[in-house]
PDB file of C-alpha atoms and ligand atoms in Angstrom:
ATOM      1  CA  UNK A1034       0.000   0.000   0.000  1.00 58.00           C
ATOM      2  CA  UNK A1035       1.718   3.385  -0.677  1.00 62.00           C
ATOM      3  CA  UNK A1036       1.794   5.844   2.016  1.00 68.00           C
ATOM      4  CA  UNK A1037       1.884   9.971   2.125  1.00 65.00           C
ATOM      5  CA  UNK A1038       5.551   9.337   2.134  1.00 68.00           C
ATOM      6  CA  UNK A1039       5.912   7.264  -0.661  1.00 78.00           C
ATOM      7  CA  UNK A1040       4.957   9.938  -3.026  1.00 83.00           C
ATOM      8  CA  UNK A1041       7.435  12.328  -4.350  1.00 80.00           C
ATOM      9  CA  UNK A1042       6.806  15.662  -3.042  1.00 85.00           C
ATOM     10  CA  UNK A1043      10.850  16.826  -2.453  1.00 92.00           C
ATOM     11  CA  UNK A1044      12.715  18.198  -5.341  1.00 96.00           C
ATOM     12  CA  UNK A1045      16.362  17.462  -4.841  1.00 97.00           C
ATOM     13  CA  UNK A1046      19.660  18.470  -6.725  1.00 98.00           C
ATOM     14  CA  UNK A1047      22.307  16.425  -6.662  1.00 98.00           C
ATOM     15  CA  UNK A1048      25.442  16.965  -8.848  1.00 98.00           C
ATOM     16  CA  UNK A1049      26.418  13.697 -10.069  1.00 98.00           C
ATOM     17  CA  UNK A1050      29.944  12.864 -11.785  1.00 97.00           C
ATOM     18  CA  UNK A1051      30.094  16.225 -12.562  1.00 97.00           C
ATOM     19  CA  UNK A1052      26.609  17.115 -13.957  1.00 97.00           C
ATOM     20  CA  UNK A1053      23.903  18.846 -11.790  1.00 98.00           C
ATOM     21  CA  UNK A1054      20.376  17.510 -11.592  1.00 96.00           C
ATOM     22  CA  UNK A1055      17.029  18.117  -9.689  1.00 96.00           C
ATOM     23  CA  UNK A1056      15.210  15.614  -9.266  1.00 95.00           C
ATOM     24  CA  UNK A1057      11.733  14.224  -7.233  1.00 94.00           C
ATOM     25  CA  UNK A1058      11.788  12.154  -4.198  1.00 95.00           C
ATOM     26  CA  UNK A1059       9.719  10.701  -1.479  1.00 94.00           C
ATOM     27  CA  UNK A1060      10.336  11.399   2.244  1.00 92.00           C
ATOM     28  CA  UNK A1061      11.344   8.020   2.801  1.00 93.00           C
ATOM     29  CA  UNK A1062      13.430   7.036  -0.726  1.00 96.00           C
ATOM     30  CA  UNK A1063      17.027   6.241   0.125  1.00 97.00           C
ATOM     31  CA  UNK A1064      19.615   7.861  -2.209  1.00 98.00           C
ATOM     32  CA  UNK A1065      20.698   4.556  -3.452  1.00 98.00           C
ATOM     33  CA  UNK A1066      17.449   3.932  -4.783  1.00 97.00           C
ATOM     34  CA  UNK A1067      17.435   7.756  -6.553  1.00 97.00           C
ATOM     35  CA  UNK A1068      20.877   7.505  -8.059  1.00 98.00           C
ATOM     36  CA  UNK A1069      20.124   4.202 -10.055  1.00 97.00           C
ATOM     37  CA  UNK A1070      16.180   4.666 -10.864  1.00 95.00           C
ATOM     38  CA  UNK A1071      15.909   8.717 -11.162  1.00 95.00           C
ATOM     39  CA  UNK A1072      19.444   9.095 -12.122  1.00 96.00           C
ATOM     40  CA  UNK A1073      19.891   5.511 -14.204  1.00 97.00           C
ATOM     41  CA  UNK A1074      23.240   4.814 -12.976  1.00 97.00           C
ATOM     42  CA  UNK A1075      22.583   1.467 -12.221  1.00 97.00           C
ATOM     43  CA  UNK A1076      26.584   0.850 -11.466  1.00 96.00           C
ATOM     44  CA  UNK A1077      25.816   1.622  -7.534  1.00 98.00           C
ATOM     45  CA  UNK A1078      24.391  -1.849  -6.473  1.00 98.00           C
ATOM     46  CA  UNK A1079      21.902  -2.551  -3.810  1.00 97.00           C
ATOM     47  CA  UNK A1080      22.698  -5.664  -1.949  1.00 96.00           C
ATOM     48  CA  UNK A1081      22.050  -5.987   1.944  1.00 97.00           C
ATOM     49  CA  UNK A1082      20.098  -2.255   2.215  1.00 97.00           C
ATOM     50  CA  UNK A1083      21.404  -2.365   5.702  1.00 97.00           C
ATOM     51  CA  UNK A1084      25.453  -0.915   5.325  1.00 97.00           C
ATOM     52  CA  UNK A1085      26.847  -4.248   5.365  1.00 96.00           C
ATOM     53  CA  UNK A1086      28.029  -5.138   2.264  1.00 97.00           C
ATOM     54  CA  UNK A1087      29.262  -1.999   0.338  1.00 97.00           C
ATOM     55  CA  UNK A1088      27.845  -2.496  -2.805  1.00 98.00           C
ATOM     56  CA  UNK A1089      25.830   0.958  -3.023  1.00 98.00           C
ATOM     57  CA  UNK A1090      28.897   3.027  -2.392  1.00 98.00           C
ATOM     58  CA  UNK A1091      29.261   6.074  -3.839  1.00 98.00           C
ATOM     59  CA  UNK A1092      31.866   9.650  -2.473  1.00 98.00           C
ATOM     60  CA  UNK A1093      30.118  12.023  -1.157  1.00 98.00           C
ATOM     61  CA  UNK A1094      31.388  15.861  -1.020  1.00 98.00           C
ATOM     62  CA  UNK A1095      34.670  13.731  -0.624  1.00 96.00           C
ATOM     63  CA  UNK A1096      33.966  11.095   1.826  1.00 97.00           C
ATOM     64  CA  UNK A1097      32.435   7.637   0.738  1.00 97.00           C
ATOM     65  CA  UNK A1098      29.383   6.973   2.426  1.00 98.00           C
ATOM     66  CA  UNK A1099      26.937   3.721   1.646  1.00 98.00           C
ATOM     67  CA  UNK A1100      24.117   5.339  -0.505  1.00 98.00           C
ATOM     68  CA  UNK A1101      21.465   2.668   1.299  1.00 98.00           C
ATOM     69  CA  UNK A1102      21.418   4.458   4.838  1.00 98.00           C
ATOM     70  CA  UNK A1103      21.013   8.214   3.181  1.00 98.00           C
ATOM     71  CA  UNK A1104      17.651   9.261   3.168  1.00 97.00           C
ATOM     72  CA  UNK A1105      17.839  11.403  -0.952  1.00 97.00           C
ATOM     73  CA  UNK A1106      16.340  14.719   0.935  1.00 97.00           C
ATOM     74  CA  UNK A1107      18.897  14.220   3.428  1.00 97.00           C
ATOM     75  CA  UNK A1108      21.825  14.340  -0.277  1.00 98.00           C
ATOM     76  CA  UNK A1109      19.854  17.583  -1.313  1.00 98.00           C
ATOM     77  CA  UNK A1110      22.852  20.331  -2.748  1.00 98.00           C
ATOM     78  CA  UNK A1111      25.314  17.795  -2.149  1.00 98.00           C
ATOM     79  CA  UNK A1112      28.089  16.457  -4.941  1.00 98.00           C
ATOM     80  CA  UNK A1113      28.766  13.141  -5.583  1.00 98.00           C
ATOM     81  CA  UNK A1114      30.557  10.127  -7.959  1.00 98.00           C
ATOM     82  CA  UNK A1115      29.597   7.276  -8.753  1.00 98.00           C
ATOM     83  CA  UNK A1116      31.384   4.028 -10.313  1.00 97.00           C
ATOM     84  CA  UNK A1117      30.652   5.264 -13.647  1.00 96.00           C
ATOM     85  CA  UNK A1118      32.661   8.375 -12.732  1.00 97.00           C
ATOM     86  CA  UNK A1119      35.807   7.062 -12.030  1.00 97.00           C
ATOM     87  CA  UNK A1120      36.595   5.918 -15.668  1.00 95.00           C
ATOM     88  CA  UNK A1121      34.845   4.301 -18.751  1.00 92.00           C
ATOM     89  CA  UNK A1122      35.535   0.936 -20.198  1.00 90.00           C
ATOM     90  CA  UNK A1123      37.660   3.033 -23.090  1.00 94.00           C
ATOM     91  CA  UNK A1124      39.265   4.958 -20.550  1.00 95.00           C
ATOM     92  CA  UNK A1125      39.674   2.903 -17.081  1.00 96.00           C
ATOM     93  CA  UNK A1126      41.465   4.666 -14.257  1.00 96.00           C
ATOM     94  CA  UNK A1127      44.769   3.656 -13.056  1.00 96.00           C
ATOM     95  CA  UNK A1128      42.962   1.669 -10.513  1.00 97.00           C
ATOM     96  CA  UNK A1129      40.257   0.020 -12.436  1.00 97.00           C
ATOM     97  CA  UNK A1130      43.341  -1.164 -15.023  1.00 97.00           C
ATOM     98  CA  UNK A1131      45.161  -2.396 -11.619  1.00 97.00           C
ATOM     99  CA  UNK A1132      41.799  -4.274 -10.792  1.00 97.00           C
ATOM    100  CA  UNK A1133      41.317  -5.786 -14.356  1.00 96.00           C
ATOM    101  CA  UNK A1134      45.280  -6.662 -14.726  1.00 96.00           C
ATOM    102  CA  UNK A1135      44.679  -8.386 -11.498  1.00 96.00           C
ATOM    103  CA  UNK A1136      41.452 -10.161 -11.542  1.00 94.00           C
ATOM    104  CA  UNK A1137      40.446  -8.467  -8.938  1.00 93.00           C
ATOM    105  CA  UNK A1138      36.778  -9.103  -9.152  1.00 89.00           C
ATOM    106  CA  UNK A1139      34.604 -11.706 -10.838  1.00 91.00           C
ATOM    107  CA  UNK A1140      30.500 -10.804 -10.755  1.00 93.00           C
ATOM    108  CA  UNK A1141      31.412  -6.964 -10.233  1.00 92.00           C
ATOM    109  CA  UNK A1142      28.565  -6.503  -7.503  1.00 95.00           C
ATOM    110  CA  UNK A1143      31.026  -5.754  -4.842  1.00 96.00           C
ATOM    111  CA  UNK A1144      33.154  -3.417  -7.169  1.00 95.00           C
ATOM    112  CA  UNK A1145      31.833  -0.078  -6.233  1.00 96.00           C
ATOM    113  CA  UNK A1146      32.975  -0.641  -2.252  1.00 97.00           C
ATOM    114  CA  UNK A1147      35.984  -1.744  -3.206  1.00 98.00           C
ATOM    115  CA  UNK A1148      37.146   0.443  -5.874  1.00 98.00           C
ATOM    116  CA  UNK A1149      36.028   3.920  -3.842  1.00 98.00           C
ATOM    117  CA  UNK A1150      37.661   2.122  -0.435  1.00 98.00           C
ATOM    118  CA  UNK A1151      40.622   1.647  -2.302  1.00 98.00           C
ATOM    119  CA  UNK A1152      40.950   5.150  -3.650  1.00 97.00           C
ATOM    120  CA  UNK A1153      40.275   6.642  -0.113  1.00 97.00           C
ATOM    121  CA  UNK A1154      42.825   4.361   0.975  1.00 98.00           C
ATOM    122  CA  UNK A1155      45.544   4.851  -1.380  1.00 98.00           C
ATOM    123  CA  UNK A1156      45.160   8.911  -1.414  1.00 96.00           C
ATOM    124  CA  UNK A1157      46.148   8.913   2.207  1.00 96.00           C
ATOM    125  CA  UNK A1158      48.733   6.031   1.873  1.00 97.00           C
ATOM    126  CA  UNK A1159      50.396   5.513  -1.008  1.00 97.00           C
ATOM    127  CA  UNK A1160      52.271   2.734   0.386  1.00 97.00           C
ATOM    128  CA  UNK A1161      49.992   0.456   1.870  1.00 98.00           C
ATOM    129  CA  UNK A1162      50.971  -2.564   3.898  1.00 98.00           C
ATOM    130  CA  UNK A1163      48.797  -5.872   3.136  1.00 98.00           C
ATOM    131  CA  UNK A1164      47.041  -5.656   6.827  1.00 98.00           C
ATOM    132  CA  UNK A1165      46.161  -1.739   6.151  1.00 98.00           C
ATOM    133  CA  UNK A1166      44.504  -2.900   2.662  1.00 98.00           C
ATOM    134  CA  UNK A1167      42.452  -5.561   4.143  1.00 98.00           C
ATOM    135  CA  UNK A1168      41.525  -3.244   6.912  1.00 98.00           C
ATOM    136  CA  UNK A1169      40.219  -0.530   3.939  1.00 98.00           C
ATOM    137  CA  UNK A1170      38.508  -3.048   2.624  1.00 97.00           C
ATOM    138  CA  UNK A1171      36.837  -4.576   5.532  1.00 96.00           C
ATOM    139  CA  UNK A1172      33.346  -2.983   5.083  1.00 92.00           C
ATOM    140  CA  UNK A1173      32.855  -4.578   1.594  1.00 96.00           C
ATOM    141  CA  UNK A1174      31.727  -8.136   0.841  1.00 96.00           C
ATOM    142  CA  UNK A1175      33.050 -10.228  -2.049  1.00 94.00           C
ATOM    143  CA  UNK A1176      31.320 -13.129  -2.706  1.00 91.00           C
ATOM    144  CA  UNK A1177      33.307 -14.802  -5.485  1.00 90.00           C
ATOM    145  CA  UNK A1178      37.183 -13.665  -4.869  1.00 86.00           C
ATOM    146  CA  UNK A1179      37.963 -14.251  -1.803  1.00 90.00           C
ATOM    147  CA  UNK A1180      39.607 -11.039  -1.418  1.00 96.00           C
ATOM    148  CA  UNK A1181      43.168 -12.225  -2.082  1.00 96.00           C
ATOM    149  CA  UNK A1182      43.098 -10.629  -5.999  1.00 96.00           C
ATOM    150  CA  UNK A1183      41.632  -7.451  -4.856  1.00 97.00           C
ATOM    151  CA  UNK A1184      44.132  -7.308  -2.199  1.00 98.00           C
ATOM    152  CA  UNK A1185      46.985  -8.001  -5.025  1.00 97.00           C
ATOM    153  CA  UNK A1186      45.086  -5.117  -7.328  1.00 97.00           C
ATOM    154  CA  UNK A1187      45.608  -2.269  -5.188  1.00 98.00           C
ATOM    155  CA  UNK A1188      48.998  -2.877  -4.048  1.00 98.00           C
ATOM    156  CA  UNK A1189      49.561  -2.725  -7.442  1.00 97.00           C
ATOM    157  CA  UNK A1190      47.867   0.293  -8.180  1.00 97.00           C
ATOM    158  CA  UNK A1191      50.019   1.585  -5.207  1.00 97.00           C
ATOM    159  CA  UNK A1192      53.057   0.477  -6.836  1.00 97.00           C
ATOM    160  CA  UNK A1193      52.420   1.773  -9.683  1.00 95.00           C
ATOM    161  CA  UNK A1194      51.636   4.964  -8.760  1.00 94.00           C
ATOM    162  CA  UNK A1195      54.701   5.293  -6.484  1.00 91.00           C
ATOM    163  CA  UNK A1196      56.549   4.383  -9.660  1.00 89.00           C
ATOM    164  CA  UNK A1197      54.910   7.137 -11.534  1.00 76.00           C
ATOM    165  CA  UNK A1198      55.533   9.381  -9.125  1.00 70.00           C
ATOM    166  CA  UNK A1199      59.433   8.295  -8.792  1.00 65.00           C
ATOM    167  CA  UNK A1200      59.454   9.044 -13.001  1.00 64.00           C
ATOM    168  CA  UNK A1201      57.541  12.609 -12.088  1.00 60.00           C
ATOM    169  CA  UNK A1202      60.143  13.224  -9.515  1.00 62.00           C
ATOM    170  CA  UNK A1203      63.326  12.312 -11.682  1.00 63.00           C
ATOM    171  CA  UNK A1204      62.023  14.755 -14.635  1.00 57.00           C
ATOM    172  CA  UNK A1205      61.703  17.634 -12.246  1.00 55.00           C
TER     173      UNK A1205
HETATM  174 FE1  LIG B1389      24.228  -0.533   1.030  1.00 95.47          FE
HETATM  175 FE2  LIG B1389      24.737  -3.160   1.235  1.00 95.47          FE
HETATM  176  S1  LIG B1389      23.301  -2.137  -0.074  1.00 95.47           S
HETATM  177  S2  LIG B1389      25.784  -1.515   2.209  1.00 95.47           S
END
């Protein structure tokens, strides 16, 4: 049965990988639900819809939050990425190619947690030990790799952004 709070009476604007948009919402819609059915970016997955498994994050004015316990008013002016911000299958970021090169996922359901963990990790640590990765990581579930390959992936990415770096640093 739908309730008063069911129906959209909020309009919301959200700037999304860049692009601003309003948009309608219910009182009770969680942002999750907003950025894949109003927005269509159906890379942010829902899985548990109780901040458990990680598979609806998304960064937030620069922190990464789990879109499934964010009420959309409560997102209203805010800016945001999403999965499908952080590169495109012609043009994968350094981390996604560290995640392919790796096998670091099979399904892909789990991929937005990790990949966004990662990336908060790795912009405060470049140089990650194996126990601070799996701590990073610990809030997402992975139901097919066991962890070990995503684990490999973004040391790599590490490494090979150290080793970019060293280049940068050589030039100068
Ligand atoms: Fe949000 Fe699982 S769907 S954490």
């Amino acid at each position: 049965m739908t309730s008063a709070s069911d129906i959209p009476t909020h309009v919301i604007t959200l700037t999304v990988n860049g692009e601003t948009r309003a948009l309608c919402c219910a009182d009770r819609q969680l942002l999750v639900e907003v950025i894949r059915d109003g927005l269509g970016l159906k890379g942010t997955h829902v899985g548990c819809l109780s901040g458990d498994c990680g598979a609806c994050t998304v960064e937030m004015d620069g922190k990464i939050i789990k879109s499934c316990l964010v009420l959309a008013v409560g997102a209203d002016g805010s800016s945001m990425t999403t999965i499908e911000g952080l590169g495109t299958p012609d043009a994968l970021s350094d981390l996604q190619q560290a995640f392919w090169d790796a096998d670091g996922f099979q399904c892909g359901f789990c991929l937005p947690g990790h990949l966004f963990a990662a990336r908060d990790l790795l912009a405060g640590n470049p140089d990650p030990s194996e126990a601070e990765i799996r701590d990073a990581i610990a809030g997402n579930l992975c139901r097919c790799t066991g962890y070990q390959r995503i684990v490999t992936a973004i040391a790599d990415a590490a490494r090979r952004a150290r080793g970019h770096a060293g280049k940068a640093d050589e030039r100068a």
